Coordinates of C-alpha atoms in Angstrom, one line a residue:
M1 CA 71.4 73.5 -62.2
T2 CA 68.8 73.8 -60.2
S3 CA 66.2 72.1 -62.6
L4 CA 68.4 69.1 -62.8
R5 CA 68.2 68.3 -59.0
P6 CA 65.2 66.5 -59.1
I7 CA 66.2 64.1 -62.2
L8 CA 69.8 63.4 -60.5
L9 CA 67.9 62.5 -57.2
A10 CA 65.8 60.3 -59.2
G11 CA 68.7 58.7 -60.7
G12 CA 70.6 58.4 -57.6
A13 CA 67.6 56.7 -56.1
F14 CA 67.3 54.3 -58.9
A15 CA 70.9 53.5 -58.7
L16 CA 70.9 52.4 -55.3
G17 CA 68.0 50.4 -55.7
C18 CA 69.8 48.3 -58.3
L19 CA 72.9 47.6 -55.7
T20 CA 73.1 44.6 -54.1
L21 CA 74.8 44.9 -50.5
P22 CA 75.3 43.0 -47.5
A23 CA 72.3 42.6 -44.9
G24 CA 74.3 44.4 -42.3
A25 CA 75.5 47.3 -44.6
Q26 CA 74.7 51.0 -43.7
L27 CA 73.9 53.3 -46.6
A28 CA 76.0 57.0 -46.1
S29 CA 73.7 60.6 -47.1
P30 CA 74.2 62.0 -49.9
L31 CA 74.9 65.4 -48.3
G32 CA 77.7 64.4 -46.3
A33 CA 78.2 63.4 -42.8
G34 CA 77.1 66.7 -41.5
A35 CA 74.3 67.7 -43.5
Q36 CA 71.0 67.1 -41.5
P37 CA 68.2 66.2 -43.5
D38 CA 64.5 67.1 -43.1
N39 CA 62.1 64.5 -41.5
A40 CA 60.3 64.0 -44.9
T41 CA 63.2 63.2 -46.5
A42 CA 64.6 61.0 -43.8
A43 CA 61.3 58.8 -44.0
A44 CA 61.3 58.2 -47.8
A45 CA 64.9 57.1 -47.3
R46 CA 64.0 54.7 -44.6
A47 CA 61.1 53.4 -46.5
Q48 CA 63.4 53.1 -49.7
T49 CA 65.9 51.3 -47.7
E50 CA 63.2 48.7 -46.0
V51 CA 62.0 47.9 -49.4
A52 CA 65.4 47.5 -50.9
V53 CA 66.9 45.1 -48.0
P54 CA 64.0 42.9 -46.5
G55 CA 64.5 41.7 -42.9
P56 CA 64.2 38.4 -41.5
A57 CA 60.4 37.2 -42.1
A58 CA 58.0 36.9 -38.8
A59 CA 56.8 33.5 -37.8
A60 CA 53.2 33.0 -38.7
P61 CA 50.4 31.7 -36.1
F62 CA 49.5 28.0 -35.9
Q63 CA 46.5 27.2 -37.5
P64 CA 44.9 23.7 -36.8
A65 CA 43.6 21.5 -39.5
V66 CA 39.9 21.5 -39.8
I67 CA 37.7 19.1 -41.1
D68 CA 34.4 20.1 -42.6
N69 CA 31.5 18.1 -42.1
G70 CA 30.1 19.1 -45.7
A71 CA 26.8 20.1 -46.6
A72 CA 25.8 16.6 -47.4
Q73 CA 26.5 15.4 -43.7
R74 CA 23.7 16.4 -41.3
P75 CA 22.5 14.6 -38.0
A76 CA 20.2 12.4 -38.5
P77 CA 16.7 12.8 -36.4
P78 CA 16.4 10.4 -33.6
A79 CA 15.5 6.6 -34.7
T80 CA 12.5 5.6 -34.4
D81 CA 11.4 1.3 -34.5
T82 CA 9.1 0.9 -37.9
P83 CA 8.0 -2.7 -38.3
V84 CA 8.2 -4.3 -41.6
R85 CA 4.5 -4.8 -41.1
T86 CA 2.1 -2.8 -39.5
E87 CA -0.7 -5.4 -38.8
P88 CA -3.5 -4.7 -36.3
P89 CA -3.4 -6.4 -32.7
V90 CA -4.0 -10.0 -32.8
P91 CA -7.2 -10.6 -30.5
P92 CA -6.6 -12.9 -27.7
A93 CA -6.5 -16.8 -28.6
P94 CA -9.6 -18.9 -27.6
P95 CA -9.1 -21.1 -24.7
S96 CA -7.6 -24.3 -25.6
E97 CA -9.3 -27.6 -24.8
F98 CA -7.6 -28.2 -21.5
E99 CA -8.2 -24.5 -20.3
A100 CA -11.9 -24.9 -21.1
Y101 CA -12.1 -28.0 -19.2
V102 CA -10.4 -26.6 -16.2
S103 CA -12.4 -23.3 -16.1
G104 CA -15.3 -25.5 -15.8
V105 CA -13.9 -27.3 -12.9
V106 CA -12.8 -23.9 -11.3
G107 CA -16.0 -22.3 -12.1
K108 CA -14.2 -19.2 -13.5
P109 CA -11.9 -18.8 -16.8
L110 CA -8.6 -19.8 -16.3
R111 CA -5.8 -19.2 -18.7
R112 CA -2.1 -20.3 -19.6
F113 CA 0.4 -18.7 -17.2
G114 CA 1.9 -15.5 -19.1
A115 CA -1.0 -15.3 -21.5
E116 CA -1.8 -11.9 -20.0
L117 CA 1.3 -10.7 -21.4
L118 CA 0.1 -11.4 -24.9
V119 CA -2.7 -9.0 -24.9
P120 CA -2.7 -5.8 -27.4
E121 CA -2.3 -3.5 -24.4
A122 CA 0.5 -5.4 -23.0
R123 CA 2.5 -5.9 -26.0
D124 CA 4.8 -2.6 -26.3
F125 CA 7.9 -4.1 -24.9
T126 CA 10.2 -2.1 -27.5
A127 CA 13.3 -0.5 -26.5
P128 CA 12.8 3.3 -26.2
S129 CA 14.7 5.3 -28.6
T130 CA 16.1 7.5 -25.7
V131 CA 17.6 4.8 -24.0
T132 CA 21.2 5.1 -23.3
V133 CA 23.4 2.7 -25.5
P134 CA 25.0 0.2 -23.4
D135 CA 28.7 -0.3 -23.7
D136 CA 28.5 -4.1 -25.0
Y137 CA 26.2 -2.8 -27.8
R138 CA 28.0 -3.7 -31.2
I139 CA 28.0 -1.2 -34.1
N140 CA 26.2 -2.2 -37.0
P141 CA 26.1 -1.3 -40.6
G142 CA 23.6 2.0 -40.8
D143 CA 24.5 3.2 -37.4
Q144 CA 25.3 6.9 -37.4
L145 CA 27.9 8.0 -34.9
A146 CA 28.6 11.6 -33.8
I147 CA 32.2 12.4 -33.7
G148 CA 34.0 15.8 -31.9
L149 CA 37.7 16.6 -32.3
T150 CA 39.2 19.7 -30.2
G151 CA 43.2 20.8 -30.5
A152 CA 45.6 19.9 -33.2
V153 CA 42.4 19.1 -35.6
Q154 CA 39.2 20.0 -35.0
A155 CA 35.9 18.8 -36.3
S156 CA 32.1 19.6 -35.1
N157 CA 28.9 18.4 -35.8
L158 CA 30.9 15.4 -37.8
T159 CA 28.0 12.7 -38.4
L160 CA 29.3 9.3 -40.2
T161 CA 27.2 6.6 -41.1
V162 CA 28.5 2.9 -40.9
D163 CA 28.8 1.4 -44.4
G164 CA 27.8 -1.9 -45.3
E165 CA 31.4 -3.5 -44.7
G166 CA 31.3 -1.7 -41.0
R167 CA 33.7 1.4 -42.0
I168 CA 33.4 5.1 -41.6
F169 CA 35.3 7.6 -43.3
V170 CA 36.5 10.6 -41.7
P171 CA 38.2 13.3 -43.8
R172 CA 41.8 13.9 -43.3
V173 CA 42.0 10.5 -41.7
G174 CA 40.7 8.0 -43.5
A175 CA 38.5 4.9 -43.5
I176 CA 38.0 3.5 -39.8
M177 CA 36.6 -0.5 -39.0
V178 CA 33.9 -0.1 -36.5
G179 CA 31.5 -2.5 -37.5
G180 CA 31.0 -5.4 -34.7
V181 CA 33.3 -3.1 -32.2
R182 CA 31.7 -2.6 -28.5
Y183 CA 30.4 0.9 -28.2
G184 CA 32.4 1.0 -24.9
D185 CA 35.5 0.4 -27.2
V186 CA 34.8 2.4 -30.5
H187 CA 36.4 5.4 -28.7
D188 CA 39.8 3.8 -28.7
V189 CA 39.6 2.5 -32.0
I190 CA 38.8 6.0 -33.9
A191 CA 41.5 7.7 -31.3
R192 CA 44.1 5.3 -32.6
Q193 CA 43.3 6.1 -36.2
V194 CA 43.6 9.6 -35.6
T195 CA 46.7 9.5 -34.0
R196 CA 48.5 8.4 -37.1
Q197 CA 48.0 11.9 -38.6
Y198 CA 47.6 14.2 -35.5
R199 CA 48.6 14.7 -31.9
S200 CA 47.4 16.7 -29.2
F201 CA 43.6 16.4 -29.5
D202 CA 40.8 15.5 -27.7
L203 CA 38.0 13.2 -29.1
E204 CA 34.2 12.5 -28.3
V205 CA 32.2 9.9 -29.8
S206 CA 28.7 9.0 -29.4
V207 CA 25.9 7.6 -31.1
A208 CA 23.7 9.5 -33.0
R209 CA 21.2 7.1 -34.6
L210 CA 20.6 3.3 -34.7
K211 CA 19.6 2.1 -37.9
G212 CA 17.7 -1.1 -36.2
L213 CA 17.9 -4.8 -36.8
T214 CA 16.0 -7.0 -39.0
V215 CA 15.5 -10.6 -37.2
Y216 CA 13.2 -13.7 -38.0
V217 CA 10.7 -15.2 -35.7
T218 CA 9.6 -18.9 -36.6
G219 CA 8.0 -21.6 -34.9
F220 CA 4.9 -21.5 -32.8
A221 CA 4.5 -17.6 -32.8
Q222 CA 1.5 -15.7 -32.8
R223 CA 2.5 -13.7 -35.8
P224 CA 5.8 -15.3 -37.5
G225 CA 7.8 -13.5 -40.0
A226 CA 10.5 -11.0 -40.2
Y227 CA 10.6 -7.9 -37.9
T228 CA 12.5 -4.6 -37.7
V229 CA 13.6 -3.7 -34.3
S230 CA 15.6 -1.1 -32.4
S231 CA 19.3 -2.1 -32.4
L232 CA 18.8 -2.3 -28.4
S233 CA 16.3 -4.8 -28.4
T234 CA 16.5 -8.2 -26.8
L235 CA 15.0 -11.7 -27.7
V236 CA 11.9 -10.9 -25.1
N237 CA 11.4 -7.4 -27.3
A238 CA 11.2 -9.7 -30.2
V239 CA 9.1 -12.3 -29.1
L240 CA 6.4 -10.0 -27.7
A241 CA 6.6 -7.7 -31.2
A242 CA 5.3 -11.3 -32.7
G243 CA 2.5 -11.7 -30.7
G244 CA 4.4 -14.1 -28.1
P245 CA 3.9 -17.8 -28.3
S246 CA 0.7 -18.8 -29.9
E247 CA -1.7 -21.7 -28.2
G248 CA 0.7 -24.3 -29.4
G249 CA 3.9 -22.5 -28.3
S250 CA 6.2 -23.0 -25.5
F251 CA 7.2 -20.3 -22.4
R252 CA 9.9 -22.4 -21.6
S253 CA 12.0 -22.9 -24.7
I254 CA 12.6 -19.8 -27.1
Q255 CA 15.9 -20.2 -28.7
L256 CA 17.9 -17.7 -30.4
R257 CA 19.8 -18.9 -33.5
R258 CA 22.9 -17.0 -34.9
G259 CA 23.9 -18.7 -38.1
R260 CA 24.2 -22.6 -37.2
K261 CA 25.2 -21.4 -33.4
L262 CA 22.6 -21.6 -30.4
V263 CA 23.2 -18.4 -28.6
S264 CA 20.3 -18.8 -25.9
D265 CA 17.4 -21.1 -24.7
F266 CA 15.5 -18.8 -22.9
D267 CA 12.9 -19.6 -20.5
L268 CA 10.2 -17.3 -20.2
Y269 CA 9.4 -18.4 -16.8
D270 CA 12.8 -17.3 -15.5
L271 CA 11.7 -13.7 -16.0
L272 CA 8.3 -13.7 -15.2
L273 CA 8.6 -15.7 -12.1
R274 CA 12.2 -15.1 -10.6
G275 CA 12.9 -11.6 -12.8
D276 CA 16.0 -13.4 -13.8
K277 CA 16.8 -11.9 -17.3
S278 CA 20.2 -13.1 -17.7
G279 CA 19.2 -15.4 -20.7
D280 CA 17.5 -12.6 -22.7
A281 CA 20.3 -12.2 -25.4
A282 CA 20.9 -9.0 -27.3
L283 CA 19.8 -9.4 -31.0
Q284 CA 22.0 -8.8 -33.8
N285 CA 21.1 -8.1 -37.4
G286 CA 19.9 -11.5 -39.1
D287 CA 19.2 -13.5 -36.2
V288 CA 16.7 -16.2 -35.8
I289 CA 14.0 -16.7 -33.0
H290 CA 12.2 -20.0 -32.7
I291 CA 9.4 -20.6 -30.6
T292 CA 9.2 -24.2 -29.7
P293 CA 6.2 -26.5 -29.0
A294 CA 4.5 -26.3 -25.8
G295 CA 5.4 -29.0 -23.0
A296 CA 3.4 -31.0 -20.5
Q297 CA 0.8 -28.6 -19.1
V298 CA -0.5 -28.8 -15.4
A299 CA -3.3 -26.9 -13.9
V300 CA -3.1 -25.6 -10.4
I301 CA -6.1 -24.6 -8.5
G302 CA -7.5 -23.7 -5.2
S303 CA -5.8 -21.8 -2.4
V304 CA -2.7 -20.8 -3.9
N305 CA -1.3 -17.3 -4.8
R306 CA -1.9 -17.6 -8.6
E307 CA -4.4 -20.0 -10.1
A308 CA -3.2 -20.8 -13.5
I309 CA -2.4 -23.5 -16.1
F310 CA 1.6 -24.1 -16.2
E311 CA 4.2 -25.5 -18.4
V312 CA 6.1 -28.2 -16.6
G313 CA 9.5 -29.5 -17.8
A314 CA 10.5 -33.1 -17.9
G315 CA 11.1 -34.6 -14.7
E316 CA 9.4 -31.6 -12.8
T317 CA 7.1 -32.5 -9.9
V318 CA 3.9 -31.5 -8.2
E319 CA 5.7 -29.2 -5.8
D320 CA 7.6 -27.7 -8.8
A321 CA 3.8 -26.9 -10.5
I322 CA 2.7 -25.3 -7.0
R323 CA 6.0 -23.3 -6.9
Y324 CA 4.9 -21.7 -10.3
A325 CA 1.6 -20.8 -9.0
G326 CA 3.4 -18.7 -5.9
G327 CA 3.2 -21.4 -3.5
I328 CA 0.0 -22.2 -1.1
S329 CA -1.9 -19.3 0.2
T330 CA -1.8 -17.9 3.8
V331 CA -5.4 -19.7 4.3
A332 CA -4.3 -23.0 2.5
D333 CA -4.5 -26.3 4.3
G334 CA -0.6 -27.0 3.7
S335 CA -0.7 -30.8 5.0
R336 CA -2.2 -32.2 2.0
V337 CA -2.4 -32.1 -1.9
M338 CA -5.1 -33.0 -3.9
L339 CA -4.2 -34.6 -7.6
F340 CA -6.6 -35.7 -10.4
D341 CA -5.6 -37.1 -13.7
S342 CA -8.1 -35.5 -16.3
L343 CA -6.9 -38.1 -19.0
G344 CA -7.6 -41.3 -16.7
R345 CA -4.0 -42.8 -17.3
R346 CA -3.8 -43.7 -13.7
E347 CA -6.4 -44.1 -10.7
S348 CA -9.6 -42.3 -11.0
G349 CA -10.9 -39.5 -9.2
W350 CA -8.9 -37.3 -6.7
Q351 CA -5.8 -38.7 -4.8
E352 CA -4.6 -37.1 -1.7
L353 CA -1.1 -36.5 -1.3
T354 CA 1.2 -35.3 1.5
P355 CA 3.7 -32.6 0.9
A356 CA 6.4 -35.5 0.8
D357 CA 4.5 -37.3 -1.9
A358 CA 4.2 -34.1 -3.9
Q359 CA 8.1 -33.5 -3.9
K360 CA 8.4 -37.1 -5.5
R361 CA 5.2 -37.3 -7.6
V362 CA 6.2 -36.3 -11.5
A363 CA 3.8 -33.9 -12.9
H364 CA 2.2 -35.3 -16.2
R365 CA 0.5 -33.5 -18.7
G366 CA -3.1 -32.9 -17.8
D367 CA -2.9 -33.3 -14.3
V368 CA -4.8 -31.1 -11.9
V369 CA -3.5 -30.0 -8.7
R370 CA -5.9 -28.6 -6.0
I371 CA -4.6 -27.0 -2.5
L372 CA -7.8 -27.0 -0.4
S373 CA -8.7 -24.0 2.0
D374 CA -8.2 -24.3 5.8
I375 CA -10.9 -21.5 6.7
G376 CA -14.6 -21.7 6.9
I377 CA -14.3 -25.0 8.6
A378 CA -16.2 -25.6 12.0
R379 CA -13.4 -26.5 14.5
P380 CA -13.6 -28.4 17.4
V381 CA -14.2 -26.1 20.7
G382 CA -10.8 -27.0 21.9
Q383 CA -9.1 -25.5 18.9
Q384 CA -11.3 -22.3 18.7
P385 CA -9.8 -19.1 20.1
V386 CA -12.0 -17.7 22.5
L387 CA -13.2 -14.2 23.2
V388 CA -15.9 -13.7 25.6
T389 CA -17.8 -10.2 26.5
I390 CA -19.5 -9.6 29.8
S391 CA -21.3 -6.7 30.8
G392 CA -24.1 -5.8 33.2
E393 CA -23.7 -6.7 37.2
V394 CA -20.4 -7.8 37.2
A395 CA -17.6 -6.4 38.9
K396 CA -15.1 -5.5 36.1
P397 CA -17.4 -5.6 32.8
G398 CA -15.3 -6.1 29.5
R399 CA -13.8 -8.4 27.1
Y400 CA -11.8 -11.6 28.0
Y401 CA -9.5 -13.8 25.9
V402 CA -9.7 -17.4 27.5
A403 CA -8.5 -20.6 26.7
P404 CA -10.5 -23.3 24.8
G405 CA -12.8 -25.0 27.2
T406 CA -13.3 -22.4 29.7
R407 CA -16.2 -22.5 31.9
L408 CA -18.5 -19.7 32.4
A409 CA -18.0 -19.9 35.8
D410 CA -14.2 -19.0 35.5
V411 CA -15.1 -16.0 33.0
V412 CA -17.3 -14.5 36.0
A413 CA -14.5 -15.3 38.3
R414 CA -12.2 -13.2 36.2
A415 CA -14.7 -10.5 35.9
G416 CA -14.8 -10.1 39.6
G417 CA -18.0 -12.2 40.2
L418 CA -21.6 -10.9 40.4
T419 CA -22.7 -7.7 42.2
G420 CA -25.2 -7.7 44.8
D421 CA -28.1 -6.2 42.4
A422 CA -27.5 -9.1 39.8
F423 CA -30.5 -11.1 38.6
P424 CA -29.2 -14.6 37.0
Y425 CA -32.5 -15.5 36.2
A426 CA -32.9 -13.0 33.7
S427 CA -29.2 -13.1 32.3
V428 CA -29.0 -12.8 28.3
I429 CA -26.1 -15.4 27.3
T430 CA -26.1 -15.1 23.3
R431 CA -23.7 -17.3 21.1
Q432 CA -23.3 -16.8 17.1
S433 CA -23.8 -20.6 16.5
V434 CA -26.8 -20.3 17.9
K435 CA -27.9 -17.4 16.2
A436 CA -27.1 -18.8 12.6
Q437 CA -29.4 -21.9 13.9
Q438 CA -32.2 -19.7 14.7
Q439 CA -32.0 -17.8 11.7
Q440 CA -32.5 -21.3 9.8
S441 CA -35.2 -22.2 12.0
Y442 CA -37.0 -18.7 11.8
D443 CA -36.8 -18.8 8.0
R444 CA -38.3 -21.9 7.5
A445 CA -41.1 -21.0 10.2
L446 CA -41.9 -18.0 8.0
K447 CA -41.9 -20.0 4.8
D448 CA -44.3 -22.2 6.2
M449 CA -46.6 -19.6 7.8
E450 CA -47.0 -17.9 4.2
L451 CA -48.0 -20.9 3.0
L452 CA -50.7 -21.8 5.4
L453 CA -52.1 -18.3 5.3
S454 CA -52.0 -18.0 1.3
T455 CA -54.0 -21.7 1.4
Q456 CA -56.3 -21.0 4.6
P457 CA -58.7 -19.1 2.5
L458 CA -59.5 -22.0 0.4
V459 CA -59.9 -24.5 2.8
S460 CA -62.0 -22.6 5.5
V461 CA -65.5 -22.4 5.9
N462 CA -65.7 -18.4 6.1
R463 CA -63.3 -18.2 2.9
A464 CA -65.1 -15.3 1.8
Q465 CA -64.2 -13.5 4.7
L466 CA -60.4 -14.7 5.1
A467 CA -59.9 -13.8 1.7
S468 CA -61.1 -10.2 1.6
S469 CA -58.2 -7.8 0.4
G470 CA -58.1 -6.0 3.8
N471 CA -57.4 -9.1 5.9
Q472 CA -55.0 -10.5 3.5
A473 CA -53.4 -7.0 3.3
L474 CA -52.9 -7.2 7.4
I475 CA -51.6 -10.5 7.4
R476 CA -48.9 -9.6 4.5
S477 CA -48.0 -6.8 6.6
V478 CA -47.2 -8.6 9.8
V479 CA -45.4 -11.3 7.7
D480 CA -43.4 -9.0 6.2
Q481 CA -42.4 -6.8 9.4
L482 CA -41.3 -10.6 10.8
K483 CA -39.1 -11.2 7.5
G484 CA -37.0 -8.0 8.7
R485 CA -36.4 -9.1 12.1
E486 CA -33.4 -11.4 13.3
P487 CA -33.2 -14.2 16.0
T488 CA -30.8 -12.8 18.7
G489 CA -29.0 -16.4 19.2
R490 CA -30.2 -16.3 23.0
L491 CA -29.6 -19.3 25.2
V492 CA -32.4 -20.2 27.4
F493 CA -31.6 -21.9 30.9
P494 CA -34.3 -23.3 33.5
L495 CA -32.9 -21.4 36.3
P496 CA -35.1 -21.0 39.5
V497 CA -36.1 -17.2 40.0
T498 CA -34.3 -17.4 43.0
A499 CA -30.9 -18.1 41.4
T500 CA -27.7 -16.5 42.5
Q501 CA -25.4 -17.6 40.2
L502 CA -25.3 -18.3 36.1
P503 CA -25.1 -21.7 34.9
G504 CA -21.2 -22.3 35.3
D505 CA -20.6 -25.5 33.7
L506 CA -21.6 -23.7 30.4
V507 CA -18.5 -24.1 28.2
V508 CA -17.8 -20.8 26.2
E509 CA -17.6 -20.1 22.8
N510 CA -15.9 -17.7 20.6
N511 CA -17.7 -14.2 20.7
D512 CA -20.2 -15.3 23.3
A513 CA -22.0 -12.3 25.0
V514 CA -23.0 -12.4 28.5
Y515 CA -25.1 -9.9 30.1
V516 CA -26.6 -9.8 34.0
P517 CA -29.4 -7.4 34.3
T518 CA -30.3 -5.9 37.6
R519 CA -33.7 -7.6 38.9
P520 CA -36.9 -6.0 37.0
V521 CA -39.5 -4.2 39.3
T522 CA -42.3 -4.3 36.6
V523 CA -44.5 -7.0 34.6
G524 CA -45.5 -5.8 31.0
V525 CA -49.0 -6.3 29.7
F526 CA -50.0 -5.7 25.9
G527 CA -52.4 -6.7 23.2
A528 CA -56.0 -6.3 23.4
V529 CA -56.3 -4.8 27.1
A530 CA -57.5 -1.3 27.8
S531 CA -54.2 0.2 28.7
P532 CA -51.2 -1.4 27.9
A533 CA -48.3 -0.6 30.0
S534 CA -45.7 -1.8 32.4
F535 CA -46.8 -2.4 35.8
A536 CA -44.9 -2.7 39.2
Y537 CA -44.4 -6.0 40.1
R538 CA -45.3 -7.0 43.8
E539 CA -44.5 -10.7 45.3
G540 CA -47.3 -13.1 45.0
M541 CA -49.3 -11.3 42.1
S542 CA -50.8 -13.4 39.6
I543 CA -51.0 -12.8 35.7
E544 CA -54.7 -12.2 36.0
E545 CA -54.1 -9.5 38.6
A546 CA -51.7 -7.7 36.0
V547 CA -54.2 -8.0 33.2
R548 CA -56.6 -6.3 35.4
S549 CA -54.2 -3.6 36.2
A550 CA -54.2 -3.0 32.5
G551 CA -57.9 -2.5 32.5
G552 CA -58.7 -6.0 31.9
I553 CA -59.2 -8.2 28.3
Q554 CA -61.4 -6.3 25.9
K555 CA -64.0 -7.8 24.1
L556 CA -62.0 -8.6 21.0
G557 CA -59.3 -10.3 23.0
D558 CA -58.5 -14.0 22.9
K559 CA -58.5 -15.4 26.8
S560 CA -57.5 -18.6 25.5
E561 CA -54.4 -17.8 23.6
I562 CA -53.0 -15.7 26.0
F563 CA -49.1 -16.3 26.7
V564 CA -46.2 -14.5 28.5
V565 CA -42.7 -14.4 27.9
R566 CA -40.5 -14.8 31.1
A567 CA -37.3 -12.8 31.7
N568 CA -35.0 -16.2 31.3
G569 CA -36.6 -16.4 27.9
T570 CA -39.1 -19.2 28.2
V571 CA -42.6 -18.8 27.2
L572 CA -45.9 -19.6 29.1
S573 CA -49.1 -20.8 27.3
D574 CA -51.5 -22.8 29.0
G575 CA -54.8 -21.5 27.6
R576 CA -57.2 -19.8 30.1
R577 CA -54.9 -21.3 33.1
T578 CA -52.2 -19.1 32.3
L579 CA -54.1 -16.2 34.0
R580 CA -54.1 -17.9 37.2
A581 CA -50.4 -18.4 36.9
R582 CA -47.7 -16.6 39.3
A583 CA -46.3 -13.7 37.7
L584 CA -42.6 -13.0 37.9
P585 CA -40.5 -10.0 37.7
G586 CA -40.0 -8.9 34.1
D587 CA -42.7 -11.1 32.5
L588 CA -44.3 -9.8 29.5
V589 CA -48.1 -10.7 28.9
F590 CA -49.5 -10.6 25.5
V591 CA -53.4 -10.7 24.9
P592 CA -54.0 -11.5 21.0
V593 CA -57.0 -10.5 19.1
D594 CA -59.9 -12.9 18.5
A595 CA -60.2 -12.6 14.8
D596 CA -60.6 -16.6 14.1
R597 CA -57.1 -16.5 13.4
G598 CA -55.6 -18.7 16.5
E599 CA -53.7 -21.0 14.2
F600 CA -51.8 -17.8 13.1
W601 CA -51.4 -16.4 16.4
A602 CA -50.4 -19.7 17.9
R603 CA -47.8 -20.0 15.1
L604 CA -46.6 -16.1 15.5
R605 CA -46.0 -16.8 19.2
D606 CA -44.1 -19.7 18.8
I607 CA -42.0 -18.6 16.6
T608 CA -41.3 -15.0 18.3
G609 CA -41.4 -16.7 21.9
S610 CA -38.9 -19.8 21.5
L611 CA -36.8 -17.6 18.8
F612 CA -36.3 -14.0 20.0
G613 CA -36.9 -14.9 23.9
A614 CA -38.1 -12.6 26.5
T615 CA -38.2 -9.0 26.0
V616 CA -37.3 -9.0 22.3
G617 CA -39.7 -11.6 21.7
A618 CA -42.9 -10.0 23.5
A619 CA -42.0 -6.5 22.5
S620 CA -41.7 -7.2 18.9
V621 CA -45.2 -9.0 18.7
A622 CA -46.8 -6.0 20.7
A623 CA -45.3 -3.5 18.1
L624 CA -46.4 -5.6 15.4
T625 CA -50.1 -5.6 16.5
Q626 CA -50.6 -2.0 17.7

């Protein structure tokens, strides 16, 4: 019996396994109610029971649909614009006949307005590949879209190319038409199609790559033909990629045609002059850009903000042409406009127009408009601003702005009047207009002197002595030093030495300078004397006494050519009688060397005495001869 137990147990177990019981049936123990089976037997029984009668199945967790991008779909590298043709830059076009003519009138090169945009270094107006795609961009065949989905359907790195019919194919969703759809609307278009298959998802759409557009540039372009440009390019980008308008092309009428429709007739002047880009339309594949022939051209020169040759439209006036040139400059004479017809169809020569006439006068091809400058013109004294500098022996030295036509006496009064130590006889009044006039006379006198000295050895009896190298070198040295000096612009007035006031009726000019010195106490003696120096002045002394104070005239001195430069700027030259003249405070006495050059010294004395005046004149002569 013992040996049969395992077999019976096995058979009982098999029989139980073959029974079909209700799901809620409880199986009785084979040992009876009071028997307690061991743990191993109970575990085995539970296991057999679970296998024989399966319970309710547990719900599986939700698994979202996954759209696989596939090995064949990889993100494309950033798009780059590759033109159909890679030609070297076109050199700038030579000047047209009108440009060459106007350049000759102005005296400098003058080109058409806008021509600087056409040089090779300024032609890179392509849209960069990293630019943000605008919402109004239309999706084109060949563009690639990057799509991301999360939620009920998941996709990452899904890059889809728009086919030739404008569709993309999204796995598990199907074909979606996106060609011609605004980039700002493409998200909603794709989302509506995905909603037909799935719910509760988030969608992200961006442009991964722009394929580019093929457009055609025709008409008067530097390089007409087909061009591949960025999908974000505009009319201006394509025009400049083609080199811009040619010599005969218009800047005012650039037409964009799409099929048989004229999309835009763009005026480049709107962009260049006013910064208005509203007419610069975005391009689409297959667009045609046509550059029309140039219209009438007018040159605007002179005192304007931008000299150039401008293209004028039908009915535009001379004033419009001036406005294209930026208007008149700060220094222009705005009261008149000069007009010249280079083709000679109307009046010959320059015509003067008023601003009102310029508003009405229609500009014609070949016209030259000139705006005159209003500076560098000598104005009447009554129109000049006047700044006067007064210094020296006045109560309030300084710079004073006065009204045109003011007298010197009024300026002195504003400066508080003269002091008790003032010496009006020796006052130095300098003026810029006088200085310029003196400079012209001085330069002419020096040229005459050079001619005289160069020809003197040819006509003189002692030509051998005069033509010696040492003598010529000395003369050349003196002339060269005189060339390096400038006139002072001093005004010389015949005031008496006892004068107590300045010449009050003198009308002052702008930048006049007035210096009132104190009374000098010396008389200077220079030149061919034993001891050149300045000596104390005493009332009633003569020039000869002053010369004797300097040791007298040396043997090489020329008594007949002695001259005196007075403190007021006048020159006393009366031969030997000069020595008997009365000395005045501040006199500068000069005794020249007697070297058979009397004509030379006379000319030198006239130049320095009359042009430099007083201290500067005599001191210059003394310095040159020592």
